[in-house]
Tab-separated table of C-alpha atoms in Angstrom:
chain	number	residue	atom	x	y	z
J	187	UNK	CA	0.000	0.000	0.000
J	188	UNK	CA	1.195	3.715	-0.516
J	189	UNK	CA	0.859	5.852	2.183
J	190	UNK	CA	0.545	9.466	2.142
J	191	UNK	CA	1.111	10.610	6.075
J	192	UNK	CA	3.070	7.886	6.734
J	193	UNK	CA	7.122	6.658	6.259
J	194	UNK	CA	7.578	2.392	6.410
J	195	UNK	CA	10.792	1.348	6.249
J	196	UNK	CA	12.780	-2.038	7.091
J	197	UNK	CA	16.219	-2.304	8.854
J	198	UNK	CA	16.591	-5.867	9.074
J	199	UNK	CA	13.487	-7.277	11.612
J	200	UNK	CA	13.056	-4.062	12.746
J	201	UNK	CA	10.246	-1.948	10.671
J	202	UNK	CA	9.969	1.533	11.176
J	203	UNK	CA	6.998	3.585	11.244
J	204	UNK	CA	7.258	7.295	10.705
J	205	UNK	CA	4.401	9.889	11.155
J	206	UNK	CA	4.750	12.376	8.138
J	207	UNK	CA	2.797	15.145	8.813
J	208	UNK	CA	5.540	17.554	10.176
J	209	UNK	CA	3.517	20.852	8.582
J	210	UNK	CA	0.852	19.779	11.016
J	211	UNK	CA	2.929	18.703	13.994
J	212	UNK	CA	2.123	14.802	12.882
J	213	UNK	CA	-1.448	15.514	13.979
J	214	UNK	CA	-4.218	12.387	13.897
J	215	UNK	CA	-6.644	13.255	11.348
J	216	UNK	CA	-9.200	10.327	9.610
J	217	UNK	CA	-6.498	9.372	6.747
J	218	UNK	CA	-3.770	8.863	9.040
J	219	UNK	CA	-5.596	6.630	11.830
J	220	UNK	CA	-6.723	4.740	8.660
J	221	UNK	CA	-3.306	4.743	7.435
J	222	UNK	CA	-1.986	3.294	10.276
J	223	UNK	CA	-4.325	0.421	10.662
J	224	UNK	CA	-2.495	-1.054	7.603
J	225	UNK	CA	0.581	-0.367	8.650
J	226	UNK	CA	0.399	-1.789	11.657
J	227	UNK	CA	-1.734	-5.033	10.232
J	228	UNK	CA	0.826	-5.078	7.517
J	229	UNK	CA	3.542	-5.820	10.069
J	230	UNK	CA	1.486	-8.074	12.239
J	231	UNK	CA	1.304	-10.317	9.245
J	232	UNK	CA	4.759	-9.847	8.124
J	233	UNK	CA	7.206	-12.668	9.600
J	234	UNK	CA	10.236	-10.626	8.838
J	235	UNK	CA	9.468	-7.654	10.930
J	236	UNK	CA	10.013	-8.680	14.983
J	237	UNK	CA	9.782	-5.220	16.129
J	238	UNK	CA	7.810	-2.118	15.233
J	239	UNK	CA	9.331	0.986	15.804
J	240	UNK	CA	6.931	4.183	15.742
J	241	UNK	CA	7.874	7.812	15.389
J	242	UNK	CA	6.938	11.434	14.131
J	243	UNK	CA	8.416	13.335	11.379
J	244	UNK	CA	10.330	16.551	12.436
J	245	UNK	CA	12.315	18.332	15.124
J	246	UNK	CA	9.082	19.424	17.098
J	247	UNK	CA	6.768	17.004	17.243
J	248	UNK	CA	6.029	12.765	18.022
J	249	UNK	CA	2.573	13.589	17.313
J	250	UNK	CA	0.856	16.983	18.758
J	251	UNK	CA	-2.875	15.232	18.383
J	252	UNK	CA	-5.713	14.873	17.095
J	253	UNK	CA	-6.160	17.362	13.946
J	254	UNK	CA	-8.741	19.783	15.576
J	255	UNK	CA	-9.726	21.836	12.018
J	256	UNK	CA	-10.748	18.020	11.392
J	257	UNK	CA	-12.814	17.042	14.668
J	258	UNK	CA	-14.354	20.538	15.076
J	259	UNK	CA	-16.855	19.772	12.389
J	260	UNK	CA	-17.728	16.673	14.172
J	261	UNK	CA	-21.159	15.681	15.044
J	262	UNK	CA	-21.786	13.894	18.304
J	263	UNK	CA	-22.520	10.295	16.451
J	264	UNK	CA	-19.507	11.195	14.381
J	265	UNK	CA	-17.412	12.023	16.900
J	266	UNK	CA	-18.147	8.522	18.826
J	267	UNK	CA	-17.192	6.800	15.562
J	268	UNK	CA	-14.133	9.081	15.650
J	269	UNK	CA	-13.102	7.726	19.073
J	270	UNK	CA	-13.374	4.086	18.576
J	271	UNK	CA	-11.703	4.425	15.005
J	272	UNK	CA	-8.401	5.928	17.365
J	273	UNK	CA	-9.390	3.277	19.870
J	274	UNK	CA	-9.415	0.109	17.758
J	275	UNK	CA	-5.869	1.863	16.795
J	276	UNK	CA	-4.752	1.554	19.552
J	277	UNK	CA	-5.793	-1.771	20.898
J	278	UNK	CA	-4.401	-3.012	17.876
J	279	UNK	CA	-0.828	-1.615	18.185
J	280	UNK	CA	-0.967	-2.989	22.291
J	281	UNK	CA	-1.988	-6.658	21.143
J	282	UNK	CA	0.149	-6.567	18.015
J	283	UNK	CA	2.108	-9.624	19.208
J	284	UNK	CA	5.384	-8.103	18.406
J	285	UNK	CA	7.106	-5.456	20.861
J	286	UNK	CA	6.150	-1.463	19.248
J	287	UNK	CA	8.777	1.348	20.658
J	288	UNK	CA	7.706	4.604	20.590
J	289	UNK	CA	10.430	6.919	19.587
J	290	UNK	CA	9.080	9.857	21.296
J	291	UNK	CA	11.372	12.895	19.324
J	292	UNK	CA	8.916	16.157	20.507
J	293	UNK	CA	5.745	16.659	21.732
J	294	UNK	CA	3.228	13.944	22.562
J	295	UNK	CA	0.395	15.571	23.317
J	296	UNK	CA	-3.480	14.337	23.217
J	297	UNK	CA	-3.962	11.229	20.661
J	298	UNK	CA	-0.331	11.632	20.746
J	299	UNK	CA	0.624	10.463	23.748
J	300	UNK	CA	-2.591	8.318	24.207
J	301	UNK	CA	-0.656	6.686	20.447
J	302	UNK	CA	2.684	6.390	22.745
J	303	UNK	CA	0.645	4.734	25.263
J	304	UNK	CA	-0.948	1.776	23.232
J	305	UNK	CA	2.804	0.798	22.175
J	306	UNK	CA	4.857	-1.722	24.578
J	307	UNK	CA	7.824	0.566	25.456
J	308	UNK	CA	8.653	4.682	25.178
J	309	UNK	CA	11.927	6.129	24.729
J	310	UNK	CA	12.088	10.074	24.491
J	311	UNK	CA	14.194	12.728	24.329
J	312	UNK	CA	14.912	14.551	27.193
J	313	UNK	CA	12.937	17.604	25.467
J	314	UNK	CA	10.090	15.794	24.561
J	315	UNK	CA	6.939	16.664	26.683
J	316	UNK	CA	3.459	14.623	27.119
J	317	UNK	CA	0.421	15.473	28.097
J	318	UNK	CA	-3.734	15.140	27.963
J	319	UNK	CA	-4.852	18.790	26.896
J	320	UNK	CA	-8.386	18.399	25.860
J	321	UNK	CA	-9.774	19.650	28.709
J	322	UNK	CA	-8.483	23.328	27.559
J	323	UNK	CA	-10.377	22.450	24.159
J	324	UNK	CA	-13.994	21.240	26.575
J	325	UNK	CA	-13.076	17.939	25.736
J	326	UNK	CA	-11.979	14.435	27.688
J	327	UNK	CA	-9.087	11.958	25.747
J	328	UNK	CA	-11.157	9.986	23.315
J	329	UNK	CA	-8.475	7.028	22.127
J	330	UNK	CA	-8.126	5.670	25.660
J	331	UNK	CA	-5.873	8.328	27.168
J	332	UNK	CA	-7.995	7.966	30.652
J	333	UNK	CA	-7.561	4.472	30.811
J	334	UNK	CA	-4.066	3.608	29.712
J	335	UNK	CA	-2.836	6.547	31.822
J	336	UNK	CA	-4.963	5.102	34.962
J	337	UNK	CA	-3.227	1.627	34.208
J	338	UNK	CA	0.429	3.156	33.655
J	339	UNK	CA	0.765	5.978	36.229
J	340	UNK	CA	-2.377	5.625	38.398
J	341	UNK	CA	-5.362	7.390	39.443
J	342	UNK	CA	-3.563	11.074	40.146
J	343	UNK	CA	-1.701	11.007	37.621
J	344	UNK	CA	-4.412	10.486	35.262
J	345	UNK	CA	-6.605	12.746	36.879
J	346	UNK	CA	-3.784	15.365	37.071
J	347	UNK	CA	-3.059	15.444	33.126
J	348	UNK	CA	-6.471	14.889	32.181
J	349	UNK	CA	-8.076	17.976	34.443
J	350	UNK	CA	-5.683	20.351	34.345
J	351	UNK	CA	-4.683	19.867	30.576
J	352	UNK	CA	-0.688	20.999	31.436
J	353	UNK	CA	2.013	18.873	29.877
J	354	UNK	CA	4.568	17.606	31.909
J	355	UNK	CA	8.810	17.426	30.724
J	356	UNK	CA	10.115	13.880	30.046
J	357	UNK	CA	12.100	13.351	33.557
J	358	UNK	CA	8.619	14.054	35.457
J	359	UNK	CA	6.949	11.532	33.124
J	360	UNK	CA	9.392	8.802	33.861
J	361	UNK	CA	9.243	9.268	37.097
J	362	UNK	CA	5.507	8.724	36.556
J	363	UNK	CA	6.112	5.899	34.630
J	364	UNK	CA	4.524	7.107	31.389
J	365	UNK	CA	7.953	6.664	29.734
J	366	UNK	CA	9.970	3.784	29.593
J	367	UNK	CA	13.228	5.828	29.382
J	368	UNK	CA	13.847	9.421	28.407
J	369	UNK	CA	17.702	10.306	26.386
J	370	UNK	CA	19.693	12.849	25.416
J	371	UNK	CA	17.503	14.180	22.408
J	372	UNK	CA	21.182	13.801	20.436
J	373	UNK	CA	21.171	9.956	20.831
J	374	UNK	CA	17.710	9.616	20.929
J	375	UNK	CA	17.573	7.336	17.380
J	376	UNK	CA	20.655	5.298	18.334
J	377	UNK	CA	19.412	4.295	21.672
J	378	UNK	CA	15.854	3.243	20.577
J	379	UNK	CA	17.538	0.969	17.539
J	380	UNK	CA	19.857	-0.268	19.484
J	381	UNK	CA	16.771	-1.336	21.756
J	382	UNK	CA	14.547	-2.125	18.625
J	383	UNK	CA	17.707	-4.443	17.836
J	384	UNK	CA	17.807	-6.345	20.845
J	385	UNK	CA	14.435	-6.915	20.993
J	386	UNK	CA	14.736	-8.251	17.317
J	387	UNK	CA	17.152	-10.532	18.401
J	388	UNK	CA	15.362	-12.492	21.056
J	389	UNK	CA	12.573	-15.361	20.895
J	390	UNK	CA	9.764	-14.480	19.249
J	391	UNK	CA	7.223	-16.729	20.960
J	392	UNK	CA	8.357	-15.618	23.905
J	393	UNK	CA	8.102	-12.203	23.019
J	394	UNK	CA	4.685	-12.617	22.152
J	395	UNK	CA	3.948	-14.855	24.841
J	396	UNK	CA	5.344	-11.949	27.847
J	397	UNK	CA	3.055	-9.682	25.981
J	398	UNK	CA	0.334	-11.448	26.493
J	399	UNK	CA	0.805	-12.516	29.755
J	400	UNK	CA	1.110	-8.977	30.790
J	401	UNK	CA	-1.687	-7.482	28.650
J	402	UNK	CA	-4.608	-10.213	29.857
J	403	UNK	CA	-2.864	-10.243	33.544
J	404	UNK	CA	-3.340	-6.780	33.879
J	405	UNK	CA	-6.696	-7.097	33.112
J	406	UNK	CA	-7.509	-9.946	35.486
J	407	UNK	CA	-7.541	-11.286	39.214
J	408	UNK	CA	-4.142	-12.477	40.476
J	409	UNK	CA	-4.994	-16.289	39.763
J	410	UNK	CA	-5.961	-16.316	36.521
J	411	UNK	CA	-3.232	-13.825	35.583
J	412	UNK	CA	-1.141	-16.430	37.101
J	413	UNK	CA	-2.624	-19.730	35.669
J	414	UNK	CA	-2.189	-17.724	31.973
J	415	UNK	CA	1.266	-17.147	32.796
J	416	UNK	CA	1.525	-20.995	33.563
J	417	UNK	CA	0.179	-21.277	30.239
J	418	UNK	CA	1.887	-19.218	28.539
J	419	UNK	CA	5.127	-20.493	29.990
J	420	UNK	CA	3.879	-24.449	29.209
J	421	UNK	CA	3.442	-23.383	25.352
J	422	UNK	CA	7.246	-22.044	25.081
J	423	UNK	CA	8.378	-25.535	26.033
J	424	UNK	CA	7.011	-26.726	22.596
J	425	UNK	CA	9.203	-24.095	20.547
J	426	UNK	CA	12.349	-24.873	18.831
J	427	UNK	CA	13.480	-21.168	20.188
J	428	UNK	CA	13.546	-22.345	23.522
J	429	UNK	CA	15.742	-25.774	22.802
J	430	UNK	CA	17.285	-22.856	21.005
J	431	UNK	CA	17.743	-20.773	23.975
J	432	UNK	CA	18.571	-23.597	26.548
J	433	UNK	CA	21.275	-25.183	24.275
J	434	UNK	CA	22.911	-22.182	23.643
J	435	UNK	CA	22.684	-21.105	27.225
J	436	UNK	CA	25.065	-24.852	28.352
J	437	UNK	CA	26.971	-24.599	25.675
J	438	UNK	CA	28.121	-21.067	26.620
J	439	UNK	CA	27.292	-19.773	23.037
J	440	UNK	CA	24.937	-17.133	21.931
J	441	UNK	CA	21.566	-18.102	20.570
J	442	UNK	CA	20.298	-17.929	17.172
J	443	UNK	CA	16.119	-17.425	17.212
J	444	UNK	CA	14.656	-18.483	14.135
J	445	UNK	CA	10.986	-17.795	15.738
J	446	UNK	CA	9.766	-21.259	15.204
C-alpha cells in the first residue's frame, strides 16, 4: 500500500513507522488513523518484521494530536465513531504480538501520547513533553488516554493530566512511569535501535507470549493472571526457540532465534 502521512521502512526485523505530517505537527486526522491500521496489520502479518518501531516526522513534534480543524466539524454520532476508530488503533498496536517502541522525538500531546501509550515501550528525548490537553479544548481523551494513563501511572496522575490539561517534561513523566526511558535528544535514534535491535534478536514466541501474559494479567484477578502465565510459559516448552535458547545457554554460546 502507498501511504501518504506515513514513512515504512525495514532495517533488518526491525520496521519503522514514521508519522509524516511535520507541517501539522504529525497531527491524527481520519487518513492517518486509517493509514496506520495497515501499517500496523501489515507488520502483524509480516514474519520478517520482529519489532515495530513508531515515530513522528520533524524536530518538534512525536505527534501533537488529534487534527482539531478536522474534529471541530464533528457531530456527536460522528465524533463517537471518531473515538473508537483511534481506539481500535490503539488496541491493535498494544496486542500486536510483536514489541512497538515509541520513539518519542517532541511533543506527545493528546492522541499523541494516548498513540505512545498503546505501544509496549517509550523512549524520548529529554525535550520531549506529554500530556492530555483536551480539557483546555472542553473535551476528555477519546483514544483511551484515561484508561491507559490510569493503568500506567495511576489514578492522580491520570486525573492530574487529564483535568488540568498541562504537559509535563520527560524526567517528570518517567518518574511517573509514562515513559519507559527518556535520552539525550542527540542519541535519541541510536538508543531506541539499538533497543529495537535487541528486541529483534530475542525469541519471538516468547516475546509474544510476555506480551500477552502482561496485557490479559493486567486485566484480570491475580490467579488467573497467574494460571495464563503458567500457560503461557507451558506453550514455550514446545518451541524450537527455547531448545534454542537452553542449548545455547550450556553450551556457553549465543543463541540464534529463528521464531519457530
Amino acid at each position: 500500500m502507498t501511504f501518504r502521512n506515513l514513512l515504512v521502512e525495514d532495517a533488518g526485523a526491525v520496521r519503522r513507522i514514521t508519522l509524516n505530517r511535520p507541517d501539522k505537527l504529525n497531527a491524527l486526522n481520519q487518513d492517518t488513523l486509517a493509514e496506520l491500521h495497515h501499517a500496523f496489520a501489515a507488520a502483524a502479518d509480516d514474519a520478517s518484521v520482529r519489532v515495530v518501531v513508531l515515530t513522528g516526522a520533524g524536530p518538534k513534534a512525536f505527534v501533537a494530536g488529534a487534527d482539531i480543524a478536522e474534529m471541530n466539524g464533528l457531530t456527536p454520532a460522528q465524533a463517537r465513531d471518531f473515538s473508537r476508530h483511534g481506539q481500535r488503533l490503539m488496541s491493535r498496536i498494544e496486542q500486536l504480538g510483536k514489541p512497538v517502541v515509541a520513539m518519542v522525538n517532541g511533543f506527545a500531546l493528546g492522541g499523541g501520547l494516548e498513540l505512545a501509550m498503546a505501544c509496549h515501550l517509550r523512549i524520548a528525548a529529554d525535550t520531549a513533553k506529554v500530556g492530555q490537553p483536551e480539557i483546555n479544548l472542553g473535551l476528555v481523551p477519546g483514544f483511551g488516554g484515561t484508561q491507559r494513563l490510569l493503568r500506567l501511572a495511576g489514578r492522580s496522575a491520570a486525573l492530574e493530566l487529564c483535568l488540568l490539561g498541562q504537559p509535563i517534561d520527560a524526567a517528570r513523566a518517567a518518574a511517573l512511569g509514562i515513559l519507559t526511558r527518556v535520552v539525550p535528544a542527540a542519541e535519541l535514534e541510536a538508543e531506541t535501535l539499538k533497543l529495537a535491535n535487541q528486541l529483534a534478536n530475542a525469541a519471538p514466541q516468547a516475546l509474544r507470549g510476555i506480551l500477552d501474559a502482561v496485557l490479559v494479567g493486567g486485566e484480570a484477578a491475580l490467579d488467573a493472571g497467574l494460571e495464563f502465565e503458567t500457560q503461557v510459559f507451558a506453550v514455550t516448552f514446545s518451541t524450537e526457540d527455547m531448545k534454542e535458547g537452553t542449548s545455547a545457554f550450556l553450551a556457553r554460546r549465543s543463541p540464534t532465534f529463528s521464531g519457530r
